[in-house]
């Protein structure tokens, strides 16, 4: 039985290693079937997704005063397994969603690298949380902007 990998959901050594899953510190990158079903943990397919939650940095308004924008926090689910990849993909989504001109940010020349401050640009967004998988959201449009 020692050839099996541990499940991070239940800590049992119950997962057959695979070509794409050699295990890290004895743990599989996947959850076991019981955990997926009983605990609602992400299935192997869902684990190819990451969900980012981000809030807005302060911006300078027309008078140069530092203000908090009244834009809602954003939630973005992308098919990616690393946070760096997820941020790259989310940047493209944000650019497509908001475009170059956003009144609440007092900006009309926004580029895709500006959202998360890639390539040493000043970021508009601050990453608050990253979830593995594509969690079921309480999609309350009063609280969040969900970007697909
Ligand atoms: Zn398990």
mmCIF file of N, CA, C and O in Angstrom, residues 102-143:
data_model
loop_
_atom_site.group_PDB
_atom_site.id
_atom_site.type_symbol
_atom_site.label_atom_id
_atom_site.label_comp_id
_atom_site.label_asym_id
_atom_site.label_seq_id
_atom_site.Cartn_x
_atom_site.Cartn_y
_atom_site.Cartn_z
ATOM 1 N N UNK A 102 -12.160 53.812 -17.983
ATOM 2 C CA UNK A 102 -13.052 53.530 -16.859
ATOM 3 C C UNK A 102 -13.212 54.811 -16.041
ATOM 4 O O UNK A 102 -12.260 55.296 -15.416
ATOM 5 N N UNK A 103 -14.417 55.354 -16.069
ATOM 6 C CA UNK A 103 -14.683 56.634 -15.415
ATOM 7 C C UNK A 103 -14.315 56.597 -13.929
ATOM 8 O O UNK A 103 -13.694 57.529 -13.406
ATOM 9 N N UNK A 104 -14.688 55.491 -13.245
ATOM 10 C CA UNK A 104 -14.458 55.399 -11.795
ATOM 11 C C UNK A 104 -12.973 55.316 -11.434
ATOM 12 O O UNK A 104 -12.606 55.504 -10.282
ATOM 13 N N UNK A 105 -12.125 54.999 -12.422
ATOM 14 C CA UNK A 105 -10.678 54.938 -12.167
ATOM 15 C C UNK A 105 -9.973 56.208 -12.655
ATOM 16 O O UNK A 105 -8.764 56.335 -12.547
ATOM 17 N N UNK A 106 -10.747 57.140 -13.214
ATOM 18 C CA UNK A 106 -10.190 58.378 -13.766
ATOM 19 C C UNK A 106 -9.073 58.072 -14.763
ATOM 20 O O UNK A 106 -8.009 58.670 -14.739
ATOM 21 N N UNK A 107 -9.328 57.082 -15.612
ATOM 22 C CA UNK A 107 -8.310 56.659 -16.567
ATOM 23 C C UNK A 107 -8.948 56.370 -17.913
ATOM 24 O O UNK A 107 -10.064 55.847 -17.982
ATOM 25 N N UNK A 108 -8.256 56.749 -18.980
ATOM 26 C CA UNK A 108 -8.775 56.434 -20.309
ATOM 27 C C UNK A 108 -7.702 55.855 -21.230
ATOM 28 O O UNK A 108 -7.833 55.870 -22.444
ATOM 29 N N UNK A 109 -6.617 55.358 -20.629
ATOM 30 C CA UNK A 109 -5.584 54.735 -21.453
ATOM 31 C C UNK A 109 -5.071 53.455 -20.776
ATOM 32 O O UNK A 109 -3.887 53.198 -20.708
ATOM 33 N N UNK A 110 -6.017 52.665 -20.269
ATOM 34 C CA UNK A 110 -5.656 51.463 -19.509
ATOM 35 C C UNK A 110 -5.207 50.343 -20.457
ATOM 36 O O UNK A 110 -5.849 50.092 -21.478
ATOM 37 N N UNK A 111 -4.101 49.699 -20.098
ATOM 38 C CA UNK A 111 -3.632 48.530 -20.855
ATOM 39 C C UNK A 111 -3.763 47.286 -19.985
ATOM 40 O O UNK A 111 -3.859 47.387 -18.765
ATOM 41 N N UNK A 112 -3.731 46.120 -20.610
ATOM 42 C CA UNK A 112 -4.008 44.874 -19.860
ATOM 43 C C UNK A 112 -3.012 44.654 -18.716
ATOM 44 O O UNK A 112 -3.353 44.042 -17.711
ATOM 45 N N UNK A 113 -1.796 45.134 -18.840
ATOM 46 C CA UNK A 113 -0.819 44.945 -17.763
ATOM 47 C C UNK A 113 -1.097 45.828 -16.547
ATOM 48 O O UNK A 113 -0.516 45.636 -15.481
ATOM 49 N N UNK A 114 -1.984 46.813 -16.706
ATOM 50 C CA UNK A 114 -2.260 47.744 -15.601
ATOM 51 C C UNK A 114 -3.137 47.119 -14.518
ATOM 52 O O UNK A 114 -3.058 47.509 -13.366
ATOM 53 N N UNK A 115 -3.982 46.161 -14.886
ATOM 54 C CA UNK A 115 -4.970 45.662 -13.920
ATOM 55 C C UNK A 115 -4.300 45.087 -12.688
ATOM 56 O O UNK A 115 -4.613 45.468 -11.565
ATOM 57 N N UNK A 116 -3.359 44.157 -12.896
ATOM 58 C CA UNK A 116 -2.669 43.558 -11.760
ATOM 59 C C UNK A 116 -1.228 44.055 -11.640
ATOM 60 O O UNK A 116 -0.424 43.483 -10.901
ATOM 61 N N UNK A 117 -0.891 45.123 -12.362
ATOM 62 C CA UNK A 117 0.444 45.680 -12.238
ATOM 63 C C UNK A 117 1.532 44.770 -12.772
ATOM 64 O O UNK A 117 2.592 44.620 -12.162
ATOM 65 N N UNK A 118 1.269 44.149 -13.921
ATOM 66 C CA UNK A 118 2.289 43.312 -14.541
ATOM 67 C C UNK A 118 3.369 44.195 -15.160
ATOM 68 O O UNK A 118 3.137 45.359 -15.468
ATOM 69 N N UNK A 119 4.557 43.624 -15.325
ATOM 70 C CA UNK A 119 5.690 44.351 -15.917
ATOM 71 C C UNK A 119 5.923 45.692 -15.224
ATOM 72 O O UNK A 119 6.188 46.709 -15.857
ATOM 73 N N UNK A 120 5.819 45.647 -13.888
ATOM 74 C CA UNK A 120 6.148 46.768 -13.016
ATOM 75 C C UNK A 120 5.293 48.000 -13.232
ATOM 76 O O UNK A 120 5.695 49.123 -12.950
ATOM 77 N N UNK A 121 4.090 47.806 -13.737
ATOM 78 C CA UNK A 121 3.164 48.929 -13.837
ATOM 79 C C UNK A 121 2.406 49.072 -12.516
ATOM 80 O O UNK A 121 2.377 48.154 -11.710
ATOM 81 N N UNK A 122 1.830 50.232 -12.290
ATOM 82 C CA UNK A 122 1.022 50.422 -11.082
ATOM 83 C C UNK A 122 -0.278 49.645 -11.238
ATOM 84 O O UNK A 122 -0.954 49.763 -12.255
ATOM 85 N N UNK A 123 -0.610 48.882 -10.207
ATOM 86 C CA UNK A 123 -1.784 48.016 -10.295
ATOM 87 C C UNK A 123 -3.055 48.761 -9.922
ATOM 88 O O UNK A 123 -3.059 49.593 -9.020
ATOM 89 N N UNK A 124 -4.151 48.450 -10.617
ATOM 90 C CA UNK A 124 -5.469 48.923 -10.199
ATOM 91 C C UNK A 124 -6.091 47.963 -9.198
ATOM 92 O O UNK A 124 -6.919 48.358 -8.378
ATOM 93 N N UNK A 125 -5.715 46.689 -9.305
ATOM 94 C CA UNK A 125 -6.337 45.665 -8.466
ATOM 95 C C UNK A 125 -5.337 45.059 -7.495
ATOM 96 O O UNK A 125 -4.161 44.901 -7.807
ATOM 97 N N UNK A 126 -5.845 44.708 -6.329
ATOM 98 C CA UNK A 126 -5.063 44.000 -5.319
ATOM 99 C C UNK A 126 -5.702 42.636 -5.103
ATOM 100 O O UNK A 126 -6.890 42.547 -4.789
ATOM 101 N N UNK A 127 -4.913 41.585 -5.294
ATOM 102 C CA UNK A 127 -5.420 40.226 -5.131
ATOM 103 C C UNK A 127 -5.743 39.973 -3.668
ATOM 104 O O UNK A 127 -4.914 40.203 -2.782
ATOM 105 N N UNK A 128 -6.965 39.532 -3.382
ATOM 106 C CA UNK A 128 -7.385 39.288 -1.997
ATOM 107 C C UNK A 128 -7.387 37.802 -1.670
ATOM 108 O O UNK A 128 -7.077 37.416 -0.549
ATOM 109 N N UNK A 129 -7.779 36.976 -2.632
ATOM 110 C CA UNK A 129 -7.860 35.542 -2.368
ATOM 111 C C UNK A 129 -7.793 34.787 -3.685
ATOM 112 O O UNK A 129 -8.190 35.301 -4.729
ATOM 113 N N UNK A 130 -7.233 33.577 -3.616
ATOM 114 C CA UNK A 130 -7.208 32.686 -4.770
ATOM 115 C C UNK A 130 -7.793 31.348 -4.337
ATOM 116 O O UNK A 130 -7.340 30.762 -3.353
ATOM 117 N N UNK A 131 -8.817 30.908 -5.031
ATOM 118 C CA UNK A 131 -9.431 29.623 -4.725
ATOM 119 C C UNK A 131 -9.074 28.619 -5.794
ATOM 120 O O UNK A 131 -9.040 28.957 -6.979
ATOM 121 N N UNK A 132 -8.797 27.387 -5.361
ATOM 122 C CA UNK A 132 -8.596 26.319 -6.309
ATOM 123 C C UNK A 132 -9.966 25.864 -6.797
ATOM 124 O O UNK A 132 -10.880 25.681 -5.990
ATOM 125 N N UNK A 133 -10.092 25.706 -8.097
ATOM 126 C CA UNK A 133 -11.356 25.238 -8.634
ATOM 127 C C UNK A 133 -12.243 26.388 -9.066
ATOM 128 O O UNK A 133 -11.834 27.544 -9.106
ATOM 129 N N UNK A 134 -13.456 26.034 -9.420
ATOM 130 C CA UNK A 134 -14.447 27.008 -9.871
ATOM 131 C C UNK A 134 -15.603 26.962 -8.881
ATOM 132 O O UNK A 134 -16.616 26.333 -9.120
ATOM 133 N N UNK A 135 -15.435 27.583 -7.700
ATOM 134 C CA UNK A 135 -16.446 27.434 -6.649
ATOM 135 C C UNK A 135 -17.793 27.997 -7.077
ATOM 136 O O UNK A 135 -17.871 28.910 -7.885
ATOM 137 N N UNK A 136 -18.838 27.399 -6.512
ATOM 138 C CA UNK A 136 -20.180 27.936 -6.755
ATOM 139 C C UNK A 136 -20.292 29.260 -6.033
ATOM 140 O O UNK A 136 -20.128 29.331 -4.822
ATOM 141 N N UNK A 137 -20.553 30.309 -6.785
ATOM 142 C CA UNK A 137 -20.584 31.639 -6.204
ATOM 143 C C UNK A 137 -21.999 32.028 -5.819
ATOM 144 O O UNK A 137 -22.956 31.639 -6.481
ATOM 145 N N UNK A 138 -22.107 32.766 -4.738
ATOM 146 C CA UNK A 138 -23.338 33.481 -4.473
ATOM 147 C C UNK A 138 -23.230 34.729 -5.342
ATOM 148 O O UNK A 138 -22.579 35.705 -4.989
ATOM 149 N N UNK A 139 -23.794 34.660 -6.521
ATOM 150 C CA UNK A 139 -23.527 35.670 -7.532
ATOM 151 C C UNK A 139 -24.398 36.897 -7.288
ATOM 152 O O UNK A 139 -25.369 37.150 -7.974
ATOM 153 N N UNK A 140 -24.007 37.656 -6.271
ATOM 154 C CA UNK A 140 -24.764 38.829 -5.883
ATOM 155 C C UNK A 140 -24.183 40.053 -6.580
ATOM 156 O O UNK A 140 -23.094 40.506 -6.249
ATOM 157 N N UNK A 141 -24.902 40.565 -7.553
ATOM 158 C CA UNK A 141 -24.389 41.678 -8.340
ATOM 159 C C UNK A 141 -24.256 42.964 -7.536
ATOM 160 O O UNK A 141 -23.648 43.929 -7.979
ATOM 161 N N UNK A 142 -24.854 42.982 -6.335
ATOM 162 C CA UNK A 142 -24.691 44.147 -5.467
ATOM 163 C C UNK A 142 -23.318 44.140 -4.797
ATOM 164 O O UNK A 142 -22.851 45.169 -4.333
ATOM 165 N N UNK A 143 -22.718 42.965 -4.695
ATOM 166 C CA UNK A 143 -21.482 42.816 -3.918
ATOM 167 C C UNK A 143 -20.242 42.621 -4.775
ATOM 168 O O UNK A 143 -19.158 43.058 -4.398
#
